[in-house]
Amino acid sequence: MRTSRRSRIRAASAAAVTLALGCTALAALPSTAGAAAAGGLVVQYRTSASGATADQSEPWLKVRNTGSASVQLSDVKLRYYVKGESASAAYSFACSWAVKGCANITGTFKPLANPTATADRYLEIGFTSGAGSLAPGADTGDMQLRFHRADWQTLGQSDDYSFGPERSTYGDWPKVTAQLGSVTAWGEAPGGGDPTDPTDPTDPPTDPPADGPTLFDDFDYSGHTDPRIAANGWSVRSNSGGPGVPGAVWAPENVTFSSQSGNAVMNLETSTAGTGASTVQTEILTQSTKFRNGTYAARVKFSDAPRSGPDGDHLVQTFFTINDLKAPMADDYAEYDFEYLPNGGWGEPSNILYTTSWETYRPDPWEAVNQHSEARQSYAGWHDLVVTIDDSAITYYIDGQLFGTHGAQYLPERPMSINFNQWLIDLEGQNSTTPRSYDQQVDYVLHVKDQVLSPAQVSALVAGYRAAGTTFEDTVPGA
């Protein structure tokens, strides 16, 4: 629960954002929209119809969250693989009873792209939003499922990949897979392959499409005064205002560039000596708000410890897109954040990573409509950050793994800018007056307009730019 003091701080910061630039990240605080986050999943299975043939097959399932963050069940798909009696045989799904409620469970048969001797299709089990979420360590409880031939002829299940006649009690069963978004989070499909049909838009090929308008920047600049920075559409922030510590300044000279392992790297340095007047924050953002649907990606190095001086400040290190709030609770506001807090803040005692999708907010009195995902662990070091936006969802990936999927109500109505910044929430994490400084580094940024790329496609596209010696390209049309 947000305290009134934090509400006032947050409201002040948000108001300053709107008045100053309308282009700095807001906090990823909990909201009534709920959260989804990637975590470990385990599928358990038993059957109450163990015969080689049966009138109906009865796969009873449970899903357990073995991760450290809550998982929205609406993001989860289970796949039970079967070998049909014939290529044209049709099957019907039913739910007899479930702790989560049969009304919240769906079942659909889909063809397998690469049939094997034990599977030519799978029963995909899904969940509606009414199924809720799984907290770390929790499971769904019993799902007593069944299916039969549409003509009620006897079916054979001894040759079904996922069938286990000996499983009379629940146990872990890797022959039923679990998908968390587009990522296989548990189990192995028949033949060891990905069960997704290659035409499924959530499972694109590795080779990146070549025809989408694209922004790519390798941040190969000599310094913050390099004229190519502005020519390439960037602004290094110097004006005052939030978010962050009252009285802090935003210093362009603290945005520097160097070469590391053959790649150009941008560094954002934030420093303080424990007072607002001594606090220096950093931000770089696109001058144009012309980015909306598509894929956004960056390789970012987060830091848990300061470059120098005592540790503990409530720091925020970010990669985000945003447009301006035209009025409190305006429904055409949009913001999509990666925010890493190495020392906690906003009521968190230690490091936490948020991804947040914003619909709107009111700065005073504070009111927010957003959905967020979170992971309470260290993310110090380099990480590949990808967020995709299409007409149905916002999907976040970290290091190629699904981190969270947020719903259609948070989709952008207007174009946005692309931003990186590093700033201090407050001075309560470390009260020393000894100077200290923190670094956030950025290797590259990529946006592909109106195309949803997988993390593998992003890596391939970036590798192609670097192989060609291209350090900057912007073919995204203006807003």
GROMACS .gro file of C-alpha atoms in nm:
model
  479
    1MET     CA    1   0.000   0.000   0.000
    2ARG     CA    2   0.138   0.340  -0.097
    3THR     CA    3   0.194   0.567   0.203
    4SER     CA    4   0.066   0.923   0.197
    5ARG     CA    5   0.423   1.055   0.212
    6ARG     CA    6   0.525   0.854  -0.092
    7SER     CA    7   0.208   0.964  -0.267
    8ARG     CA    8   0.305   1.326  -0.217
    9ILE     CA    9   0.657   1.265  -0.344
   10ARG     CA   10   0.527   1.071  -0.641
   11ALA     CA   11   0.263   1.330  -0.720
   12ALA     CA   12   0.517   1.609  -0.705
   13SER     CA   13   0.749   1.420  -0.935
   14ALA     CA   14   0.472   1.337  -1.179
   15ALA     CA   15   0.354   1.697  -1.187
   16ALA     CA   16   0.706   1.816  -1.254
   17VAL     CA   17   0.739   1.563  -1.535
   18THR     CA   18   0.426   1.692  -1.702
   19LEU     CA   19   0.521   2.056  -1.665
   20ALA     CA   20   0.885   2.015  -1.765
   21LEU     CA   21   0.910   1.771  -2.051
   22GLY     CA   22   0.639   1.509  -2.032
   23CYS     CA   23   0.915   1.258  -2.106
   24THR     CA   24   1.060   1.103  -1.791
   25ALA     CA   25   0.966   0.767  -1.649
   26LEU     CA   26   0.698   0.732  -1.384
   27ALA     CA   27   0.727   0.481  -1.106
   28ALA     CA   28   0.609   0.125  -1.150
   29LEU     CA   29   0.392   0.116  -0.841
   30PRO     CA   30   0.129  -0.151  -0.776
   31SER     CA   31  -0.219  -0.083  -0.907
   32THR     CA   32  -0.552  -0.255  -0.910
   33ALA     CA   33  -0.476  -0.373  -1.261
   34GLY     CA   34  -0.271  -0.657  -1.116
   35ALA     CA   35   0.062  -0.797  -1.231
   36ALA     CA   36   0.205  -1.070  -1.449
   37ALA     CA   37   0.562  -1.183  -1.432
   38ALA     CA   38   0.766  -1.465  -1.567
   39GLY     CA   39   0.849  -1.742  -1.324
   40GLY     CA   40   0.928  -2.112  -1.313
   41LEU     CA   41   0.633  -2.340  -1.383
   42VAL     CA   42   0.580  -2.710  -1.318
   43VAL     CA   43   0.294  -2.916  -1.458
   44GLN     CA   44   0.170  -3.214  -1.258
   45TYR     CA   45  -0.043  -3.488  -1.412
   46ARG     CA   46  -0.251  -3.790  -1.325
   47THR     CA   47  -0.516  -3.985  -1.509
   48SER     CA   48  -0.835  -4.153  -1.393
   49ALA     CA   49  -0.873  -4.339  -1.725
   50SER     CA   50  -0.564  -4.558  -1.751
   51GLY     CA   51  -0.672  -4.807  -2.015
   52ALA     CA   52  -0.507  -4.837  -2.353
   53THR     CA   53  -0.849  -4.755  -2.499
   54ALA     CA   54  -1.129  -4.556  -2.340
   55ASP     CA   55  -1.452  -4.377  -2.411
   56GLN     CA   56  -1.276  -4.059  -2.308
   57SER     CA   57  -0.930  -3.956  -2.200
   58GLU     CA   58  -0.903  -3.792  -1.859
   59PRO     CA   59  -0.587  -3.586  -1.811
   60TRP     CA   60  -0.609  -3.422  -1.468
   61LEU     CA   61  -0.360  -3.140  -1.427
   62LYS     CA   62  -0.214  -2.894  -1.178
   63VAL     CA   63   0.018  -2.601  -1.247
   64ARG     CA   64   0.261  -2.488  -0.978
   65ASN     CA   65   0.458  -2.162  -0.973
   66THR     CA   66   0.816  -2.234  -0.867
   67GLY     CA   67   0.939  -1.885  -0.950
   68SER     CA   68   0.986  -1.579  -0.734
   69ALA     CA   69   0.711  -1.363  -0.886
   70SER     CA   70   0.337  -1.394  -0.941
   71VAL     CA   71   0.220  -1.531  -1.276
   72GLN     CA   72  -0.107  -1.436  -1.442
   73LEU     CA   73  -0.277  -1.761  -1.546
   74SER     CA   74  -0.419  -1.587  -1.853
   75ASP     CA   75  -0.058  -1.578  -1.980
   76VAL     CA   76  -0.021  -1.959  -1.943
   77LYS     CA   77  -0.102  -2.227  -2.201
   78LEU     CA   78  -0.070  -2.602  -2.133
   79ARG     CA   79  -0.030  -2.852  -2.415
   80TYR     CA   80  -0.128  -3.219  -2.393
   81TYR     CA   81  -0.010  -3.408  -2.704
   82VAL     CA   82  -0.212  -3.685  -2.866
   83LYS     CA   83  -0.206  -3.908  -3.175
   84GLY     CA   84  -0.541  -3.895  -3.351
   85GLU     CA   85  -0.721  -4.208  -3.462
   86SER     CA   86  -0.709  -4.058  -3.811
   87ALA     CA   87  -0.608  -3.730  -3.968
   88SER     CA   88  -0.974  -3.630  -3.992
   89ALA     CA   89  -1.081  -3.746  -3.645
   90ALA     CA   90  -1.243  -3.467  -3.440
   91TYR     CA   91  -1.233  -3.435  -3.061
   92SER     CA   92  -1.430  -3.247  -2.797
   93PHE     CA   93  -1.295  -3.103  -2.473
   94ALA     CA   94  -1.474  -3.079  -2.138
   95CYS     CA   95  -1.393  -2.983  -1.782
   96SER     CA   96  -1.556  -3.194  -1.509
   97TRP     CA   97  -1.439  -2.991  -1.208
   98ALA     CA   98  -1.163  -2.744  -1.122
   99VAL     CA   99  -1.057  -2.547  -0.816
  100LYS     CA  100  -1.021  -2.242  -1.041
  101GLY     CA  101  -1.368  -2.304  -1.188
  102CYS     CA  102  -1.438  -2.477  -1.519
  103ALA     CA  103  -1.576  -2.150  -1.656
  104ASN     CA  104  -1.222  -2.010  -1.631
  105ILE     CA  105  -1.058  -2.293  -1.828
  106THR     CA  106  -1.059  -2.334  -2.206
  107GLY     CA  107  -0.955  -2.625  -2.425
  108THR     CA  108  -0.883  -2.624  -2.799
  109PHE     CA  109  -0.732  -2.890  -3.027
  110LYS     CA  110  -0.462  -2.767  -3.264
  111PRO     CA  111  -0.254  -2.947  -3.527
  112LEU     CA  112   0.114  -3.011  -3.460
  113ALA     CA  113   0.336  -2.849  -3.721
  114ASN     CA  114   0.575  -3.146  -3.729
  115PRO     CA  115   0.383  -3.467  -3.644
  116THR     CA  116   0.564  -3.758  -3.480
  117ALA     CA  117   0.478  -4.123  -3.421
  118THR     CA  118   0.309  -4.028  -3.092
  119ALA     CA  119   0.149  -3.691  -3.169
  120ASP     CA  120  -0.016  -3.512  -3.458
  121ARG     CA  121  -0.208  -3.255  -3.252
  122TYR     CA  122  -0.233  -3.113  -2.903
  123LEU     CA  123  -0.503  -3.005  -2.663
  124GLU     CA  124  -0.420  -2.650  -2.559
  125ILE     CA  125  -0.551  -2.560  -2.215
  126GLY     CA  126  -0.588  -2.189  -2.146
  127PHE     CA  127  -0.721  -1.969  -1.868
  128THR     CA  128  -0.946  -1.666  -1.866
  129SER     CA  129  -0.867  -1.359  -1.657
  130GLY     CA  130  -1.113  -1.495  -1.399
  131ALA     CA  131  -0.862  -1.767  -1.309
  132GLY     CA  132  -0.648  -1.500  -1.142
  133SER     CA  133  -0.279  -1.541  -1.071
  134LEU     CA  134  -0.043  -1.786  -0.905
  135ALA     CA  135   0.172  -1.654  -0.625
  136PRO     CA  136   0.523  -1.801  -0.581
  137GLY     CA  137   0.484  -2.156  -0.445
  138ALA     CA  138   0.111  -2.175  -0.520
  139ASP     CA  139  -0.065  -2.413  -0.758
  140THR     CA  140  -0.396  -2.418  -0.939
  141GLY     CA  141  -0.535  -2.715  -0.751
  142ASP     CA  142  -0.718  -2.992  -0.937
  143MET     CA  143  -0.823  -2.945  -1.296
  144GLN     CA  144  -1.024  -3.256  -1.378
  145LEU     CA  145  -1.024  -3.241  -1.757
  146ARG     CA  146  -1.142  -3.484  -2.023
  147PHE     CA  147  -1.185  -3.518  -2.397
  148HIS     CA  148  -1.352  -3.764  -2.632
  149ARG     CA  149  -1.402  -3.828  -3.000
  150ALA     CA  150  -1.675  -3.607  -3.141
  151ASP     CA  151  -1.860  -3.920  -3.260
  152TRP     CA  152  -1.808  -4.092  -2.923
  153GLN     CA  153  -1.622  -4.382  -3.084
  154THR     CA  154  -1.361  -4.552  -2.867
  155LEU     CA  155  -1.031  -4.372  -2.866
  156GLY     CA  156  -0.686  -4.522  -2.826
  157GLN     CA  157  -0.452  -4.340  -2.589
  158SER     CA  158  -0.163  -4.581  -2.550
  159ASP     CA  159   0.016  -4.412  -2.841
  160ASP     CA  160  -0.047  -4.056  -2.714
  161TYR     CA  161   0.277  -3.876  -2.626
  162SER     CA  162   0.140  -3.716  -2.308
  163PHE     CA  163  -0.049  -4.019  -2.177
  164GLY     CA  164   0.090  -4.189  -1.864
  165PRO     CA  165  -0.117  -4.497  -1.772
  166GLU     CA  166   0.077  -4.554  -1.451
  167ARG     CA  167   0.012  -4.202  -1.316
  168SER     CA  168  -0.268  -4.264  -1.066
  169THR     CA  169  -0.147  -3.982  -0.837
  170TYR     CA  170  -0.017  -3.636  -0.918
  171GLY     CA  171   0.347  -3.598  -1.008
  172ASP     CA  172   0.566  -3.372  -1.223
  173TRP     CA  173   0.508  -3.460  -1.588
  174PRO     CA  174   0.735  -3.302  -1.854
  175LYS     CA  175   0.532  -3.459  -2.137
  176VAL     CA  176   0.275  -3.183  -2.084
  177THR     CA  177   0.435  -2.849  -2.173
  178ALA     CA  178   0.359  -2.508  -2.028
  179GLN     CA  179   0.393  -2.192  -2.235
  180LEU     CA  180   0.434  -1.858  -2.058
  181GLY     CA  181   0.357  -1.617  -2.339
  182SER     CA  182   0.569  -1.741  -2.630
  183VAL     CA  183   0.829  -1.910  -2.409
  184THR     CA  184   0.826  -2.280  -2.317
  185ALA     CA  185   0.849  -2.264  -1.938
  186TRP     CA  186   0.808  -2.636  -1.866
  187GLY     CA  187   0.832  -2.971  -2.039
  188GLU     CA  188   0.944  -3.099  -2.376
  189ALA     CA  189   0.730  -3.126  -2.686
  190PRO     CA  190   0.734  -3.450  -2.889
  191GLY     CA  191   1.053  -3.471  -3.091
  192GLY     CA  192   1.207  -3.210  -2.862
  193GLY     CA  193   1.078  -2.929  -3.080
  194ASP     CA  194   0.869  -2.620  -3.023
  195PRO     CA  195   0.504  -2.720  -3.063
  196THR     CA  196   0.398  -2.386  -3.204
  197ASP     CA  197   0.283  -2.381  -3.563
  198PRO     CA  198   0.547  -2.186  -3.762
  199THR     CA  199   0.274  -1.957  -3.893
  200ASP     CA  200   0.182  -1.855  -3.538
  201PRO     CA  201   0.270  -1.483  -3.511
  202THR     CA  202   0.393  -1.536  -3.153
  203ASP     CA  203   0.669  -1.766  -3.281
  204PRO     CA  204   0.843  -1.581  -3.566
  205PRO     CA  205   1.151  -1.713  -3.749
  206THR     CA  206   1.496  -1.606  -3.637
  207ASP     CA  207   1.574  -1.410  -3.952
  208PRO     CA  208   1.452  -1.052  -3.899
  209PRO     CA  209   1.220  -0.888  -4.148
  210ALA     CA  210   1.402  -0.631  -4.358
  211ASP     CA  211   1.125  -0.397  -4.464
  212GLY     CA  212   1.008  -0.229  -4.144
  213PRO     CA  213   1.091   0.139  -4.079
  214THR     CA  214   1.365   0.125  -3.818
  215LEU     CA  215   1.560   0.335  -3.569
  216PHE     CA  216   1.899   0.191  -3.473
  217ASP     CA  217   2.167   0.375  -3.280
  218ASP     CA  218   2.495   0.226  -3.161
  219PHE     CA  219   2.570   0.546  -2.962
  220ASP     CA  220   2.900   0.598  -3.140
  221TYR     CA  221   2.953   0.963  -3.040
  222SER     CA  222   3.253   1.161  -2.917
  223GLY     CA  223   3.072   1.335  -2.630
  224HIS     CA  224   2.754   1.514  -2.529
  225THR     CA  225   2.839   1.811  -2.753
  226ASP     CA  226   2.884   1.594  -3.065
  227PRO     CA  227   2.657   1.763  -3.325
  228ARG     CA  228   2.554   1.422  -3.458
  229ILE     CA  229   2.353   1.360  -3.139
  230ALA     CA  230   2.104   1.633  -3.224
  231ALA     CA  231   2.126   1.558  -3.596
  232ASN     CA  232   2.029   1.199  -3.522
  233GLY     CA  233   1.723   1.311  -3.329
  234TRP     CA  234   1.839   1.297  -2.967
  235SER     CA  235   1.823   1.557  -2.690
  236VAL     CA  236   2.053   1.541  -2.386
  237ARG     CA  237   1.848   1.688  -2.105
  238SER     CA  238   1.959   2.006  -1.929
  239ASN     CA  239   1.635   2.166  -1.809
  240SER     CA  240   1.521   2.138  -1.448
  241GLY     CA  241   1.221   1.951  -1.311
  242GLY     CA  242   1.118   1.604  -1.205
  243PRO     CA  243   1.130   1.325  -1.155
  244GLY     CA  244   1.378   1.290  -0.872
  245VAL     CA  245   1.513   1.484  -0.580
  246PRO     CA  246   1.387   1.845  -0.549
  247GLY     CA  247   1.667   2.085  -0.636
  248ALA     CA  248   1.858   1.833  -0.848
  249VAL     CA  249   1.993   1.932  -1.189
  250TRP     CA  250   2.013   1.735  -1.512
  251ALA     CA  251   2.368   1.756  -1.647
  252PRO     CA  252   2.442   1.692  -2.017
  253GLU     CA  253   2.814   1.664  -1.943
  254ASN     CA  254   2.742   1.352  -1.735
  255VAL     CA  255   2.634   1.169  -2.051
  256THR     CA  256   2.960   1.030  -2.193
  257PHE     CA  257   3.068   0.780  -2.457
  258SER     CA  258   3.346   0.520  -2.477
  259SER     CA  259   3.443   0.198  -2.652
  260GLN     CA  260   3.410  -0.138  -2.479
  261SER     CA  261   3.500  -0.468  -2.644
  262GLY     CA  262   3.473  -0.303  -2.985
  263ASN     CA  263   3.128  -0.151  -2.922
  264ALA     CA  264   3.048   0.212  -2.854
  265VAL     CA  265   2.880   0.252  -2.513
  266MET     CA  266   2.689   0.544  -2.365
  267ASN     CA  267   2.722   0.611  -1.992
  268LEU     CA  268   2.471   0.799  -1.777
  269GLU     CA  269   2.628   0.916  -1.449
  270THR     CA  270   2.418   1.027  -1.153
  271SER     CA  271   2.581   1.166  -0.840
  272THR     CA  272   2.494   1.318  -0.504
  273ALA     CA  273   2.647   1.429  -0.176
  274GLY     CA  274   2.325   1.381   0.017
  275THR     CA  275   2.147   1.708  -0.065
  276GLY     CA  276   1.918   1.821  -0.343
  277ALA     CA  277   2.160   2.092  -0.446
  278SER     CA  278   2.444   1.839  -0.483
  279THR     CA  279   2.237   1.587  -0.683
  280VAL     CA  280   2.309   1.555  -1.056
  281GLN     CA  281   2.085   1.333  -1.270
  282THR     CA  282   2.104   1.232  -1.638
  283GLU     CA  283   1.867   1.170  -1.927
  284ILE     CA  284   1.874   1.131  -2.306
  285LEU     CA  285   1.556   1.120  -2.514
  286THR     CA  286   1.439   1.141  -2.872
  287GLN     CA  287   1.332   1.486  -2.985
  288SER     CA  288   1.042   1.338  -3.178
  289THR     CA  289   0.740   1.158  -3.038
  290LYS     CA  290   0.690   0.936  -3.343
  291PHE     CA  291   0.708   0.585  -3.198
  292ARG     CA  292   0.401   0.374  -3.128
  293ASN     CA  293   0.340   0.006  -3.214
  294GLY     CA  294   0.626  -0.227  -3.291
  295THR     CA  295   0.938  -0.355  -3.118
  296TYR     CA  296   1.163  -0.158  -2.882
  297ALA     CA  297   1.495  -0.301  -2.766
  298ALA     CA  298   1.809  -0.191  -2.585
  299ARG     CA  299   2.109  -0.351  -2.423
  300VAL     CA  300   2.154  -0.188  -2.083
  301LYS     CA  301   2.400  -0.236  -1.798
  302PHE     CA  302   2.246  -0.186  -1.456
  303SER     CA  303   2.463  -0.122  -1.150
  304ASP     CA  304   2.404  -0.234  -0.792
  305ALA     CA  305   2.701  -0.049  -0.645
  306PRO     CA  306   2.824   0.309  -0.696
  307ARG     CA  307   3.131   0.386  -0.901
  308SER     CA  308   3.263   0.563  -0.592
  309GLY     CA  309   3.145   0.657  -0.244
  310PRO     CA  310   2.896   0.489  -0.007
  311ASP     CA  311   2.613   0.274  -0.144
  312GLY     CA  312   2.244   0.273  -0.062
  313ASP     CA  313   2.076   0.556  -0.253
  314HIS     CA  314   1.726   0.500  -0.389
  315LEU     CA  315   1.831   0.504  -0.753
  316VAL     CA  316   1.618   0.439  -1.063
  317GLN     CA  317   1.782   0.317  -1.386
  318THR     CA  318   1.552   0.311  -1.688
  319PHE     CA  319   1.465   0.243  -2.051
  320PHE     CA  320   1.117   0.361  -2.148
  321THR     CA  321   0.879   0.518  -2.398
  322ILE     CA  322   0.633   0.794  -2.307
  323ASN     CA  323   0.410   1.078  -2.428
  324ASP     CA  324   0.275   1.377  -2.238
  325LEU     CA  325  -0.021   1.381  -1.999
  326LYS     CA  326  -0.253   1.643  -2.145
  327ALA     CA  327  -0.487   1.645  -1.845
  328PRO     CA  328  -0.526   1.444  -1.523
  329MET     CA  329  -0.656   1.094  -1.609
  330ALA     CA  330  -0.642   1.169  -1.984
  331ASP     CA  331  -0.706   0.844  -2.166
  332ASP     CA  332  -0.457   0.909  -2.447
  333TYR     CA  333  -0.153   0.903  -2.218
  334ALA     CA  334   0.095   0.616  -2.266
  335GLU     CA  335   0.415   0.498  -2.099
  336TYR     CA  336   0.603   0.166  -2.103
  337ASP     CA  337   0.890   0.126  -1.857
  338PHE     CA  338   1.184  -0.090  -1.761
  339GLU     CA  339   1.285   0.048  -1.418
  340TYR     CA  340   1.556  -0.106  -1.201
  341LEU     CA  341   1.591  -0.001  -0.836
  342PRO     CA  342   1.925  -0.144  -0.716
  343ASN     CA  343   1.873  -0.031  -0.356
  344GLY     CA  344   1.496  -0.040  -0.335
  345GLY     CA  345   1.269   0.258  -0.288
  346TRP     CA  346   0.894   0.323  -0.310
  347GLY     CA  347   0.862   0.099  -0.003
  348GLU     CA  348   1.082  -0.181  -0.141
  349PRO     CA  349   1.373  -0.275   0.089
  350SER     CA  350   1.619  -0.399  -0.176
  351ASN     CA  351   1.674  -0.447  -0.548
  352ILE     CA  352   1.371  -0.489  -0.771
  353LEU     CA  353   1.301  -0.464  -1.144
  354TYR     CA  354   0.967  -0.334  -1.269
  355THR     CA  355   0.809  -0.332  -1.611
  356THR     CA  356   0.501  -0.110  -1.621
  357SER     CA  357   0.237  -0.026  -1.880
  358TRP     CA  358   0.047   0.294  -1.809
  359GLU     CA  359  -0.303   0.389  -1.920
  360THR     CA  360  -0.318   0.718  -1.728
  361TYR     CA  361  -0.268   0.889  -1.392
  362ARG     CA  362  -0.363   1.190  -1.181
  363PRO     CA  363  -0.073   1.369  -1.007
  364ASP     CA  364  -0.276   1.529  -0.725
  365PRO     CA  365  -0.443   1.358  -0.553
  366TRP     CA  366  -0.243   1.061  -0.677
  367GLU     CA  367  -0.437   0.807  -0.882
  368ALA     CA  368  -0.289   0.562  -1.132
  369VAL     CA  369  -0.414   0.312  -1.386
  370ASN     CA  370  -0.135   0.075  -1.485
  371GLN     CA  371  -0.025  -0.289  -1.492
  372HIS     CA  372   0.316  -0.400  -1.383
  373SER     CA  373   0.543  -0.702  -1.356
  374GLU     CA  374   0.822  -0.729  -1.102
  375ALA     CA  375   1.117  -0.942  -0.994
  376ARG     CA  376   1.293  -0.895  -0.662
  377GLN     CA  377   1.651  -0.987  -0.742
  378SER     CA  378   1.974  -0.831  -0.858
  379TYR     CA  379   1.998  -0.735  -1.223
  380ALA     CA  380   2.350  -0.594  -1.203
  381GLY     CA  381   2.529  -0.630  -1.536
  382TRP     CA  382   2.434  -0.625  -1.902
  383HIS     CA  383   2.080  -0.720  -2.004
  384ASP     CA  384   1.887  -0.735  -2.330
  385LEU     CA  385   1.556  -0.552  -2.284
  386VAL     CA  386   1.275  -0.595  -2.538
  387VAL     CA  387   0.917  -0.472  -2.531
  388THR     CA  388   0.671  -0.532  -2.815
  389ILE     CA  389   0.342  -0.351  -2.872
  390ASP     CA  390   0.079  -0.471  -3.117
  391ASP     CA  391  -0.298  -0.428  -3.134
  392SER     CA  392  -0.364  -0.679  -2.855
  393ALA     CA  393  -0.094  -0.662  -2.585
  394ILE     CA  394   0.233  -0.522  -2.451
  395THR     CA  395   0.496  -0.792  -2.395
  396TYR     CA  396   0.824  -0.751  -2.205
  397TYR     CA  397   1.132  -0.973  -2.236
  398ILE     CA  398   1.458  -0.972  -2.043
  399ASP     CA  399   1.754  -1.169  -2.181
  400GLY     CA  400   1.526  -1.354  -2.420
  401GLN     CA  401   1.284  -1.468  -2.150
  402LEU     CA  402   0.926  -1.351  -2.113
  403PHE     CA  403   0.898  -1.115  -1.817
  404GLY     CA  404   0.537  -1.001  -1.842
  405THR     CA  405   0.242  -0.950  -2.075
  406HIS     CA  406   0.003  -0.659  -2.019
  407GLY     CA  407  -0.349  -0.621  -2.152
  408ALA     CA  408  -0.504  -0.435  -2.443
  409GLN     CA  409  -0.648  -0.158  -2.224
  410TYR     CA  410  -0.292  -0.021  -2.182
  411LEU     CA  411  -0.217   0.011  -2.555
  412PRO     CA  412  -0.097   0.354  -2.676
  413GLU     CA  413  -0.338   0.592  -2.847
  414ARG     CA  414  -0.064   0.838  -2.950
  415PRO     CA  415   0.303   0.815  -3.051
  416MET     CA  416   0.579   0.843  -2.790
  417SER     CA  417   0.944   0.932  -2.742
  418ILE     CA  418   1.222   0.686  -2.650
  419ASN     CA  419   1.413   0.764  -2.330
  420PHE     CA  420   1.691   0.655  -2.095
  421ASN     CA  421   1.744   0.820  -1.758
  422GLN     CA  422   1.899   0.766  -1.415
  423TRP     CA  423   1.771   0.955  -1.113
  424LEU     CA  424   1.717   0.946  -0.736
  425ILE     CA  425   1.372   0.890  -0.583
  426ASP     CA  426   1.476   1.057  -0.257
  427LEU     CA  427   1.775   1.091  -0.022
  428GLU     CA  428   1.645   0.849   0.241
  429GLY     CA  429   1.842   0.543   0.133
  430GLN     CA  430   2.178   0.695   0.228
  431ASN     CA  431   2.210   1.002   0.450
  432SER     CA  432   2.588   1.045   0.418
  433THR     CA  433   2.726   1.372   0.283
  434THR     CA  434   3.017   1.187   0.123
  435PRO     CA  435   2.999   1.229  -0.258
  436ARG     CA  436   2.904   0.918  -0.455
  437SER     CA  437   2.820   0.845  -0.819
  438TYR     CA  438   2.637   0.571  -1.007
  439ASP     CA  439   2.659   0.454  -1.369
  440GLN     CA  440   2.402   0.317  -1.610
  441GLN     CA  441   2.536   0.213  -1.950
  442VAL     CA  442   2.363   0.161  -2.285
  443ASP     CA  443   2.507  -0.036  -2.577
  444TYR     CA  444   2.241   0.027  -2.843
  445VAL     CA  445   1.875   0.108  -2.899
  446LEU     CA  446   1.645  -0.035  -3.167
  447HIS     CA  447   1.288   0.030  -3.275
  448VAL     CA  448   1.110  -0.145  -3.562
  449LYS     CA  449   0.780   0.019  -3.648
  450ASP     CA  450   0.462  -0.194  -3.654
  451GLN     CA  451   0.647  -0.527  -3.639
  452VAL     CA  452   0.663  -0.767  -3.345
  453LEU     CA  453   1.010  -0.921  -3.333
  454SER     CA  454   1.124  -1.199  -3.105
  455PRO     CA  455   1.434  -1.140  -2.891
  456ALA     CA  456   1.624  -1.368  -3.132
  457GLN     CA  457   1.518  -1.151  -3.425
  458VAL     CA  458   1.631  -0.840  -3.241
  459SER     CA  459   1.975  -0.994  -3.183
  460ALA     CA  460   2.000  -1.094  -3.549
  461LEU     CA  461   1.900  -0.748  -3.669
  462VAL     CA  462   2.152  -0.574  -3.442
  463ALA     CA  463   2.424  -0.817  -3.550
  464GLY     CA  464   2.344  -0.734  -3.912
  465TYR     CA  465   2.382  -0.361  -3.851
  466ARG     CA  466   2.716  -0.413  -3.681
  467ALA     CA  467   2.843  -0.652  -3.948
  468ALA     CA  468   2.763  -0.386  -4.208
  469GLY     CA  469   2.938  -0.117  -4.003
  470THR     CA  470   2.614   0.079  -3.960
  471THR     CA  471   2.618   0.283  -3.640
  472PHE     CA  472   2.297   0.479  -3.701
  473GLU     CA  473   1.982   0.453  -3.910
  474ASP     CA  474   1.644   0.617  -3.879
  475THR     CA  475   1.380   0.541  -4.140
  476VAL     CA  476   1.084   0.582  -3.904
  477PRO     CA  477   0.856   0.851  -4.052
  478GLY     CA  478   0.780   1.159  -3.844
  479ALA     CA  479   0.468   1.183  -3.635
   0.00000   0.00000   0.00000
